[in-house]
mmCIF file of C-alpha atoms and ligand atoms in Angstrom:
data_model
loop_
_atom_site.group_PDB
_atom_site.id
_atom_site.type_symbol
_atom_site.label_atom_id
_atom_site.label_comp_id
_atom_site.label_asym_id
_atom_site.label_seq_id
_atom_site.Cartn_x
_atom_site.Cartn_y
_atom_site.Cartn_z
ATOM 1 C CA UNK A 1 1.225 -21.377 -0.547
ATOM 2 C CA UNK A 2 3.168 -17.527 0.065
ATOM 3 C CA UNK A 3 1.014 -15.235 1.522
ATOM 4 C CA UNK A 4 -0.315 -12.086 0.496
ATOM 5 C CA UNK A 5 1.349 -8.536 0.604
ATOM 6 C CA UNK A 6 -1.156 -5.940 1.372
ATOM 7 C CA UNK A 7 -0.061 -2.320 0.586
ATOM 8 C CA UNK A 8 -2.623 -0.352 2.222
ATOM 9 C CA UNK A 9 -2.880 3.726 2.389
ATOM 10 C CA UNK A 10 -4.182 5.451 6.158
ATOM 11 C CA UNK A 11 -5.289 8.364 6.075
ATOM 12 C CA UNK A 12 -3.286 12.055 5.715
ATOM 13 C CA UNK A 13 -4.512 13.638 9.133
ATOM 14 C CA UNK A 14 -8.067 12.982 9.480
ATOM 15 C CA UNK A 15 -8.900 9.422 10.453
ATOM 16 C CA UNK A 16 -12.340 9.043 8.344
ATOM 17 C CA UNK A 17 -10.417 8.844 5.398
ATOM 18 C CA UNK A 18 -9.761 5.239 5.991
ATOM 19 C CA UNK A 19 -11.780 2.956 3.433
ATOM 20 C CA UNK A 20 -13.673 0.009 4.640
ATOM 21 C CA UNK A 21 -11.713 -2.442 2.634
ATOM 22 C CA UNK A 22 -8.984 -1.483 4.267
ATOM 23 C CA UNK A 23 -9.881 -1.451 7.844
ATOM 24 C CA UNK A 24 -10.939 -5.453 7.285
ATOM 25 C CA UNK A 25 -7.671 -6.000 5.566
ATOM 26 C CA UNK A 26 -5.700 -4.645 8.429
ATOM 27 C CA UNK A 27 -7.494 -6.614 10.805
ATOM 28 C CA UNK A 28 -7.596 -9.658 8.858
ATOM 29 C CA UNK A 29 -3.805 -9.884 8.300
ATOM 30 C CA UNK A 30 -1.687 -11.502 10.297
ATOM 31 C CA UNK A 31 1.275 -8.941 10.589
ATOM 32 C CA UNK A 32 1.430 -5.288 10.326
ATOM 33 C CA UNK A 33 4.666 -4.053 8.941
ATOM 34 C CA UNK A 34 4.578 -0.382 10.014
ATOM 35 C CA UNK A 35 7.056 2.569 9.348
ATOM 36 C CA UNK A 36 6.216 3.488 12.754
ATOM 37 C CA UNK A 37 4.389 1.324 14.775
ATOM 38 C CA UNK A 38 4.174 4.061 17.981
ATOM 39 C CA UNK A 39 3.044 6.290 15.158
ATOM 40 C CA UNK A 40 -0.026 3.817 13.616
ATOM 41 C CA UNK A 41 -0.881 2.945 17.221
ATOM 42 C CA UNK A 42 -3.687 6.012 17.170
ATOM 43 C CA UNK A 43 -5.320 4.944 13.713
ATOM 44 C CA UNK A 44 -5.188 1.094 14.545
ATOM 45 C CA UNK A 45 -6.696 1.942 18.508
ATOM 46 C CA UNK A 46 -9.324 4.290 16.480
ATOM 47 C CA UNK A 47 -10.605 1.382 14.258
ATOM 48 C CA UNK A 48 -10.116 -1.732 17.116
ATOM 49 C CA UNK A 49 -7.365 -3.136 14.802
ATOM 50 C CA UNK A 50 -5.201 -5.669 17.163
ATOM 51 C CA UNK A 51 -3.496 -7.474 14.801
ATOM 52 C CA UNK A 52 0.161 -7.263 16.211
ATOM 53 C CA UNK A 53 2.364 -4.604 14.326
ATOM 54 C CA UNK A 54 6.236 -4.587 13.420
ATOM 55 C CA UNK A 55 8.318 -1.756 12.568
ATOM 56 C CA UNK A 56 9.651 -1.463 8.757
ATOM 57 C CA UNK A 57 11.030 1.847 8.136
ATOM 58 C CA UNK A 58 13.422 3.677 5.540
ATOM 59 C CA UNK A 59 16.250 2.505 8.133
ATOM 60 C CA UNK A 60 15.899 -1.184 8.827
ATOM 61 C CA UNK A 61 13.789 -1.775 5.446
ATOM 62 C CA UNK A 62 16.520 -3.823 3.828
ATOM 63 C CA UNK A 63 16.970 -5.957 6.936
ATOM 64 C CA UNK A 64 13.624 -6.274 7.451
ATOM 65 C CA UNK A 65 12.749 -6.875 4.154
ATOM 66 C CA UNK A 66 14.661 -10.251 4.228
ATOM 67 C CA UNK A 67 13.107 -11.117 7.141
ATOM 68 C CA UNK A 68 9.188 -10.028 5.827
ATOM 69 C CA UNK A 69 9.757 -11.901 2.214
ATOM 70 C CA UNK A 70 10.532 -15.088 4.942
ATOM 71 C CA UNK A 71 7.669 -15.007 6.468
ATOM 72 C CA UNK A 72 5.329 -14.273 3.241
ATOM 73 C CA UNK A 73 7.194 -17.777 1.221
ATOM 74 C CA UNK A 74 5.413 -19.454 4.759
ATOM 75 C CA UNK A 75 1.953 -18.233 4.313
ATOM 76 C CA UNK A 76 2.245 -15.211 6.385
ATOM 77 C CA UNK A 77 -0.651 -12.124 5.041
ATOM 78 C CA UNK A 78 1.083 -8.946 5.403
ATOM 79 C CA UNK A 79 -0.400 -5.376 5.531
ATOM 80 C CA UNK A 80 2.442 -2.376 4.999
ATOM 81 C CA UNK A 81 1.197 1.018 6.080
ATOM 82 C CA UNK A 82 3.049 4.241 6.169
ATOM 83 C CA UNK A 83 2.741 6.799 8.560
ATOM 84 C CA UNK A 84 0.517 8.871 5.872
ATOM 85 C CA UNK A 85 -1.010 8.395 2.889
ATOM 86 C CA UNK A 86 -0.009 5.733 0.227
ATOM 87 C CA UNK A 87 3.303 3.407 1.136
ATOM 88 C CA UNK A 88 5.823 4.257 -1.044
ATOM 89 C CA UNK A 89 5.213 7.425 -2.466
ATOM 90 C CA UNK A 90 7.988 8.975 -1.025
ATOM 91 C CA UNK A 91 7.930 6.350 2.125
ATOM 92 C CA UNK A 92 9.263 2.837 2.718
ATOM 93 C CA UNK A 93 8.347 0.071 0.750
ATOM 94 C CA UNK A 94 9.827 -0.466 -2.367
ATOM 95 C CA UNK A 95 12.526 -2.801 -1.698
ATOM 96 C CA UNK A 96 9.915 -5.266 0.163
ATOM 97 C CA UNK A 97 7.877 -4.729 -2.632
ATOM 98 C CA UNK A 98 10.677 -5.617 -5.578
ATOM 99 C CA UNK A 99 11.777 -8.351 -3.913
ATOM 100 C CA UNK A 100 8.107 -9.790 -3.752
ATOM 101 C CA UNK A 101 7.586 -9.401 -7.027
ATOM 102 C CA UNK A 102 10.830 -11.400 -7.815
ATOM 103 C CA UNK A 103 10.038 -13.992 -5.915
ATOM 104 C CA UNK A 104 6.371 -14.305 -7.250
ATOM 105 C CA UNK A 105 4.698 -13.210 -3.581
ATOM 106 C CA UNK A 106 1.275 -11.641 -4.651
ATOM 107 C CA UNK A 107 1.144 -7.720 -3.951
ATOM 108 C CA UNK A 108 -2.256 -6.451 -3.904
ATOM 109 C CA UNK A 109 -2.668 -2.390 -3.750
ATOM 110 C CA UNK A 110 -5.157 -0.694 -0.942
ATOM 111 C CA UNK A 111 -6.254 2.847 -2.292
ATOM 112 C CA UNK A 112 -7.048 5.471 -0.207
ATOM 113 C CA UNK A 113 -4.813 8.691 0.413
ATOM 114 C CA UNK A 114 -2.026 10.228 -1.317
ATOM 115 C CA UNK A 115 -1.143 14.232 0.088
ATOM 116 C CA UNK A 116 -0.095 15.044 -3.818
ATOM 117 C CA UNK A 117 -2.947 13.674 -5.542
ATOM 118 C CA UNK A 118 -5.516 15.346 -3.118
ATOM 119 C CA UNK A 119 -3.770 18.625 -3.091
ATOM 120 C CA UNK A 120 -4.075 18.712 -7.037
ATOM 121 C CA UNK A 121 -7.872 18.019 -7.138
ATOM 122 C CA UNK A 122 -8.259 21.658 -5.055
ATOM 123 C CA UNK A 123 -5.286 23.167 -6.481
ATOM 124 C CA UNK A 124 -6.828 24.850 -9.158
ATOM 125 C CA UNK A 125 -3.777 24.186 -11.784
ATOM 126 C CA UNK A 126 -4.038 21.889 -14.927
ATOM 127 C CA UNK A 127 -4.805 18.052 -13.663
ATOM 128 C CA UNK A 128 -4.359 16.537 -17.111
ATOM 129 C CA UNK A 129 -0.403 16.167 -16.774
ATOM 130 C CA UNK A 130 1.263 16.610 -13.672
ATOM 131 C CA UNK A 131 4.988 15.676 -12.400
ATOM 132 C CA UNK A 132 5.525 14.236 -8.934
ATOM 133 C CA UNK A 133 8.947 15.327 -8.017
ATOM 134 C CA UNK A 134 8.545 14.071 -4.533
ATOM 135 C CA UNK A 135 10.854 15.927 -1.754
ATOM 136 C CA UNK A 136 13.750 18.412 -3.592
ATOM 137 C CA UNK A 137 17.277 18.367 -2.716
ATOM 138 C CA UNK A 138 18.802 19.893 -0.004
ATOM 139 C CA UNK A 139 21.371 21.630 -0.550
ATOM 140 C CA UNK A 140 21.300 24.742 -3.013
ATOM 141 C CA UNK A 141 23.207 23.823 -5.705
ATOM 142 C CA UNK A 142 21.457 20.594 -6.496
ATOM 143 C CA UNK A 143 18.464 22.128 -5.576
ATOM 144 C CA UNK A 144 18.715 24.928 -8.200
ATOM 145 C CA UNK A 145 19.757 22.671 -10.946
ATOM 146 C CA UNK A 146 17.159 19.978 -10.366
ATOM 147 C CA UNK A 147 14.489 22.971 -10.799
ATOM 148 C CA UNK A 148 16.398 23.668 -14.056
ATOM 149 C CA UNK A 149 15.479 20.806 -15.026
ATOM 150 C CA UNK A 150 12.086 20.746 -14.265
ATOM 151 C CA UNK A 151 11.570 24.108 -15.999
ATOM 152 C CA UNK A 152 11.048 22.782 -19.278
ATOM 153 C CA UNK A 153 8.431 20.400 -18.209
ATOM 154 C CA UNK A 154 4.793 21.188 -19.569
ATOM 155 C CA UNK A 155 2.895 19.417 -16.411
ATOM 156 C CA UNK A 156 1.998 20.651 -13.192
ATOM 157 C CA UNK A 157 4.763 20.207 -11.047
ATOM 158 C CA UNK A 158 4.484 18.727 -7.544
ATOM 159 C CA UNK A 159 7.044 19.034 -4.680
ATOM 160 C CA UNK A 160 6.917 17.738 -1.276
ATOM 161 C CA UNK A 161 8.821 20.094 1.106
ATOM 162 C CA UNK A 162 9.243 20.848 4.832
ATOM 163 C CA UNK A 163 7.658 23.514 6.692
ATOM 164 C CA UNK A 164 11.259 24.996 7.350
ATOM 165 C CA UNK A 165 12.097 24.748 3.677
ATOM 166 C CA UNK A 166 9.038 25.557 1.809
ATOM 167 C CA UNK A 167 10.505 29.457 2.160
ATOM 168 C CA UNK A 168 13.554 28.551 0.020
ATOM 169 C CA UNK A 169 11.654 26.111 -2.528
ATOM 170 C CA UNK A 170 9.684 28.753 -3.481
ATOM 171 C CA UNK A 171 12.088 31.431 -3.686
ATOM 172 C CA UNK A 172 14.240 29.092 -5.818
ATOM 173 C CA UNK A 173 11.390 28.430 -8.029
ATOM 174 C CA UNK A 174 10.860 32.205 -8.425
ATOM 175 C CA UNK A 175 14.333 32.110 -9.826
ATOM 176 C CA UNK A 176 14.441 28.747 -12.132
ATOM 177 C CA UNK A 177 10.617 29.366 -13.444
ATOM 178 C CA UNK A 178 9.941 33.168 -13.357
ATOM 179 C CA UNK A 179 6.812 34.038 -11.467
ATOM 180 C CA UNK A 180 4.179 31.188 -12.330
ATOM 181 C CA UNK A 181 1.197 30.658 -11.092
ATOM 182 C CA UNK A 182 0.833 28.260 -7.884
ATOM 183 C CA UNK A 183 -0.730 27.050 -4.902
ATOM 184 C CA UNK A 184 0.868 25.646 -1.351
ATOM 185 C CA UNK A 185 -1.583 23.236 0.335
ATOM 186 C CA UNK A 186 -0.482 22.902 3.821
ATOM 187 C CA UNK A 187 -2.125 20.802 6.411
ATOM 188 C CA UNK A 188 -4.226 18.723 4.109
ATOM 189 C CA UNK A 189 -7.534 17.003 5.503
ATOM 190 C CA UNK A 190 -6.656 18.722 8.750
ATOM 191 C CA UNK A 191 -8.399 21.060 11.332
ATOM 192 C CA UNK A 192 -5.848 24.116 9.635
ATOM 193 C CA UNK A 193 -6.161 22.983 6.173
ATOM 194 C CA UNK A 194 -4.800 25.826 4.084
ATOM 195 C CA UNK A 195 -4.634 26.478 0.206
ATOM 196 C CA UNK A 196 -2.846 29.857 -0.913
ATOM 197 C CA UNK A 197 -3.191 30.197 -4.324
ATOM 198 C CA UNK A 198 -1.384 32.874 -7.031
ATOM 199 C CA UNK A 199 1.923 33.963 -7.910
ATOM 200 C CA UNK A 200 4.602 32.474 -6.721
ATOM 201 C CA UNK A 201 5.600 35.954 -5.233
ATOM 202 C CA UNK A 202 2.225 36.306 -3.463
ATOM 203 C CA UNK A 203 2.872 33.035 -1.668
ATOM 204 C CA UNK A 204 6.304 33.771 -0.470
ATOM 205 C CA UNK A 205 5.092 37.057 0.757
ATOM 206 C CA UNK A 206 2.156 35.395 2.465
ATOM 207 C CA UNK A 207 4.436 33.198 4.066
ATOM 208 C CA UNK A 208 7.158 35.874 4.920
ATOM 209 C CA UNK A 209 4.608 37.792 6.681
ATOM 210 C CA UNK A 210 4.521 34.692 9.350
ATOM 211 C CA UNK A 211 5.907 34.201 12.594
ATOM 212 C CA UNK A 212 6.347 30.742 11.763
ATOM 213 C CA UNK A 213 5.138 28.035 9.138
ATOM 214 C CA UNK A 214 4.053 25.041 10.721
ATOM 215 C CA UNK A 215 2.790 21.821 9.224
ATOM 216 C CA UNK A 216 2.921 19.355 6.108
ATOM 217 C CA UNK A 217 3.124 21.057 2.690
ATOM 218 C CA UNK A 218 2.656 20.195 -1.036
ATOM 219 C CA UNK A 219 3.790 22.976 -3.530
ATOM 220 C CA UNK A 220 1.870 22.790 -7.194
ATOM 221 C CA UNK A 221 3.776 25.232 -9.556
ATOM 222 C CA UNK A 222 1.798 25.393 -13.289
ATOM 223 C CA UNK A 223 3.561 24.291 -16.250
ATOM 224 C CA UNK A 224 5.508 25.682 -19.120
ATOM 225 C CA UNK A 225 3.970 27.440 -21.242
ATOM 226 C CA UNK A 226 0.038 28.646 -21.376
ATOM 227 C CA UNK A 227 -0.613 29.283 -18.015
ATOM 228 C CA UNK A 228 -3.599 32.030 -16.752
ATOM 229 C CA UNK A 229 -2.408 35.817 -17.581
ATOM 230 C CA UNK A 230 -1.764 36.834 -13.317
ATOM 231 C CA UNK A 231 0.101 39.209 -12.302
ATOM 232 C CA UNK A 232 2.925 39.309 -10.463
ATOM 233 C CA UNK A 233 3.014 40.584 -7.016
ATOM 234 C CA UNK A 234 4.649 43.705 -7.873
ATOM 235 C CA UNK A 235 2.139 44.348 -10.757
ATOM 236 C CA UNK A 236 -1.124 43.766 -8.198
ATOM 237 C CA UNK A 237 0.552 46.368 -5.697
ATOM 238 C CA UNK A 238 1.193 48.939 -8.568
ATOM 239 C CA UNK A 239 -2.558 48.366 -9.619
ATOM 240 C CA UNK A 240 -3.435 48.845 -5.757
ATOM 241 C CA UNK A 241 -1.138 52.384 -5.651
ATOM 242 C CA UNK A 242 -2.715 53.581 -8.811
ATOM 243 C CA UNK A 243 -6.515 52.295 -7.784
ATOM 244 C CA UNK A 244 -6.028 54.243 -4.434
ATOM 245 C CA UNK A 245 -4.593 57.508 -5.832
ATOM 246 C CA UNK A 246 -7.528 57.725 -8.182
ATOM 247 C CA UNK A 247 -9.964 57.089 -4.948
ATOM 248 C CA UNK A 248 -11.332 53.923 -6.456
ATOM 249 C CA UNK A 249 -13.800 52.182 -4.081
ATOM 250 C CA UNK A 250 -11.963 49.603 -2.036
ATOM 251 C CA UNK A 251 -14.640 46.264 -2.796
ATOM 252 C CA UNK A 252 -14.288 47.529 -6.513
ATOM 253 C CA UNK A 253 -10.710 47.934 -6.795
ATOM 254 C CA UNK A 254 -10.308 44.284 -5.414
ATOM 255 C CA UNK A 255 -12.844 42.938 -7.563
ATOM 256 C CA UNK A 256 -10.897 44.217 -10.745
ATOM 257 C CA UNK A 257 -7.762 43.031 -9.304
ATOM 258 C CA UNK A 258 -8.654 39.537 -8.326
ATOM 259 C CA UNK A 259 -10.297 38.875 -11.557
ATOM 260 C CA UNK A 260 -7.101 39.826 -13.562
ATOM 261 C CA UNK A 261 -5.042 38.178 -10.798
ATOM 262 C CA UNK A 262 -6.699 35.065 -10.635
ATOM 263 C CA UNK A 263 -6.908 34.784 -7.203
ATOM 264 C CA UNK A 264 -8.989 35.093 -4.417
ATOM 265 C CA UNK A 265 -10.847 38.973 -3.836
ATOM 266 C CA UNK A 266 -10.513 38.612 -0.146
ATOM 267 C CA UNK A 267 -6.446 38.108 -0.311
ATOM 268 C CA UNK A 268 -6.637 41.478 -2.849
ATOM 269 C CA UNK A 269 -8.544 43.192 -0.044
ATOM 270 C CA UNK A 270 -6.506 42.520 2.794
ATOM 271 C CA UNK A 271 -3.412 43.910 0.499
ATOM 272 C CA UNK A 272 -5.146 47.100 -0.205
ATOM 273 C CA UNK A 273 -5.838 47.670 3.416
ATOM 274 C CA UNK A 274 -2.239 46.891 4.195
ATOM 275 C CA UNK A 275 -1.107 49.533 1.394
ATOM 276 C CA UNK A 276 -3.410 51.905 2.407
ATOM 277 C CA UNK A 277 -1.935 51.163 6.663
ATOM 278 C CA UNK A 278 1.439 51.698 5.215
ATOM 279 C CA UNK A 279 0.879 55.217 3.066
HETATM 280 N N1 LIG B 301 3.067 8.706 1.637
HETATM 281 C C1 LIG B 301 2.613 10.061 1.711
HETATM 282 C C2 LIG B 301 1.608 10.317 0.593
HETATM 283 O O1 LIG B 301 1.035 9.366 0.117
HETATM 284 O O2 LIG B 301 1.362 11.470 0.239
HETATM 285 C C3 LIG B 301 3.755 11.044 1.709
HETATM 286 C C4 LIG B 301 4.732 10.821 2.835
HETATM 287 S S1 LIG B 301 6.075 11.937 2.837
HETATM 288 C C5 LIG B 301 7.137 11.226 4.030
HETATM 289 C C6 LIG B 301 5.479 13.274 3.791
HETATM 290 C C7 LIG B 301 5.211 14.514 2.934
HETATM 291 O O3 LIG B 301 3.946 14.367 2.286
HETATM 292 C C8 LIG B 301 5.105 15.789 3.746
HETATM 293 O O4 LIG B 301 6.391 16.374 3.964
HETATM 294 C C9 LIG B 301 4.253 16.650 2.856
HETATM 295 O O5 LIG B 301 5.005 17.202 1.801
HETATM 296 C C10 LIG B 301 3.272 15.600 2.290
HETATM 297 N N2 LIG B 301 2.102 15.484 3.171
HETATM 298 C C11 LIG B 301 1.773 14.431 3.948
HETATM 299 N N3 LIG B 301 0.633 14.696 4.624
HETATM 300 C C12 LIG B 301 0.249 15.943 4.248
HETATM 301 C C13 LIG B 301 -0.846 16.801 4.604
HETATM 302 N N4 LIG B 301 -1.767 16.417 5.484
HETATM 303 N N5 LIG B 301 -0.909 18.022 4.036
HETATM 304 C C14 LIG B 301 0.012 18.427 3.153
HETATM 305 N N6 LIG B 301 1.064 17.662 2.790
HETATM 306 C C15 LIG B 301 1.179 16.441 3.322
#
């Protein structure tokens, strides 16, 4: 009899997110194909998992594949982890996985984490469609087509992106969608956990004010069509210059603001004390 394939999620960042079923499934297997077993080493020490690891990453998956399908046709129980989150979704995996299913291994899913999924539940942006578009291209050109593409689309939109390309995502978004509403949720589950929500121009400027941009981002850009009124960021400061010259109290003037701007008073007050530094 083949063994089972175990596709079981870790956590994103913070090790409690680890379910109980899968905790006993890890230890219970008899192999643990890893996409990094150096990587896993902290989550499997955390839980006293020993059950011996081997590395199956986007590199040596088709090899290892081969070799994993093998040893599942002689019994073998195998658990795949990535080093985040849900296997596959945008990780290793799927070949393993295909080629079980063609040769009539069982595959039985572990929930647990998944960074796009959990950003949308705090996102504040429709959840009733969305679009996982995974990581974007690289270069420009297919980059700026590919969000062409995705313009039309009705659904929240989800991108994966790098710290040192989340900049240019969302400036290329600016250009494909127009200024939509958004939110960037960076370091999810983490000790810096971070949502900034609003135009897309209010994020890029909140990110262009820092020295750097460290950690793991999701982007969620709203929709087509009926999304919240907001404003644009040059709209809020033009509200802000007209406020001030009228000598509108400051909690006031960001009260009005945020409410039409859909986002958060507090970021509305820290611009009007950064107009009111500049003038
Ligand atoms: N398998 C993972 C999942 O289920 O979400 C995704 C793995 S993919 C290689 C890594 C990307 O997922 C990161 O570049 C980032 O876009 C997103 N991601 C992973 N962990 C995250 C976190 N803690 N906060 C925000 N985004 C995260």
């Amino acid at each position: 009899m083949s063994g089972t394939l175990y596709i079981v999620a870790t956590p994103l960042g913070n090790l409690e997110d680890m379910t109980f079923r899968a905790v006993r499934l890890l230890k219970e297997a008899d192999l643990i194909a890893a996409e990094d077993t150096r990587h896993s080493k902290k989550l499997l020490g955390h839980y006293g998992i020993t059950t011996p690891t081997i590395a199956c990453h986007e590199y040596n998956e088709t090899a290892k594949a081969h070799d994993l399908i093998h040893r599942l046709e002689n019994g073998t129980t195998i658990a795949l982890i990535s080093d985040a989150g849900t296997p596959l979704i945008s990780d290793p995996g799927f070949r393993l996985v295909s080629q079980a299913h063609k040769k009539g291994i069982p595959i039985v899913p572990v929930p647990g984490c998944n960074a796009a999924v959990t950003g949308l539940s705090a996102a504040g942006l429709p959840t009733d469609t969305f679009l996982f578009l995974g990581f974007p291209p690289k270069k420009q050109g297919r980059l700026d087509s590919f969000l062409n593409d995705a313009a039309r689309h009705k659904a929240t939109l989800i991108f994966y992106e790098s710290p040192r390309r989340v900049i240019r995502l969302i400036s290329s978004a600016i250009t494909a969608f127009g200024d939509r509403q958004a939110c960037l949720a960076r370091e999810l589950t983490k000790q810096y956990e971070e949502f900034i929500r609003g135009p897309l121009s209010l994020i890029l400027s909140t990110l262009e004010e820092r020295e750097t941009i460290k950690g793991e981002c999701v982007l969620f850009i709203h929709g087509e069509d009926e999304q919240p009124a907001g404003l644009s960021l040059d709209q809020i400061e033009a509200m802000i210059r007209d406020g001030l010259n009228q000598d509108t109290r400051t909690g006031e003037l960001a009260k009005k603001i945020a409410g039409l701007a859909n986002i958060p008073k507090s970021k509305i007050y820290d611009m009007i004390l950064s107009l009111k530094n500049r003038s």
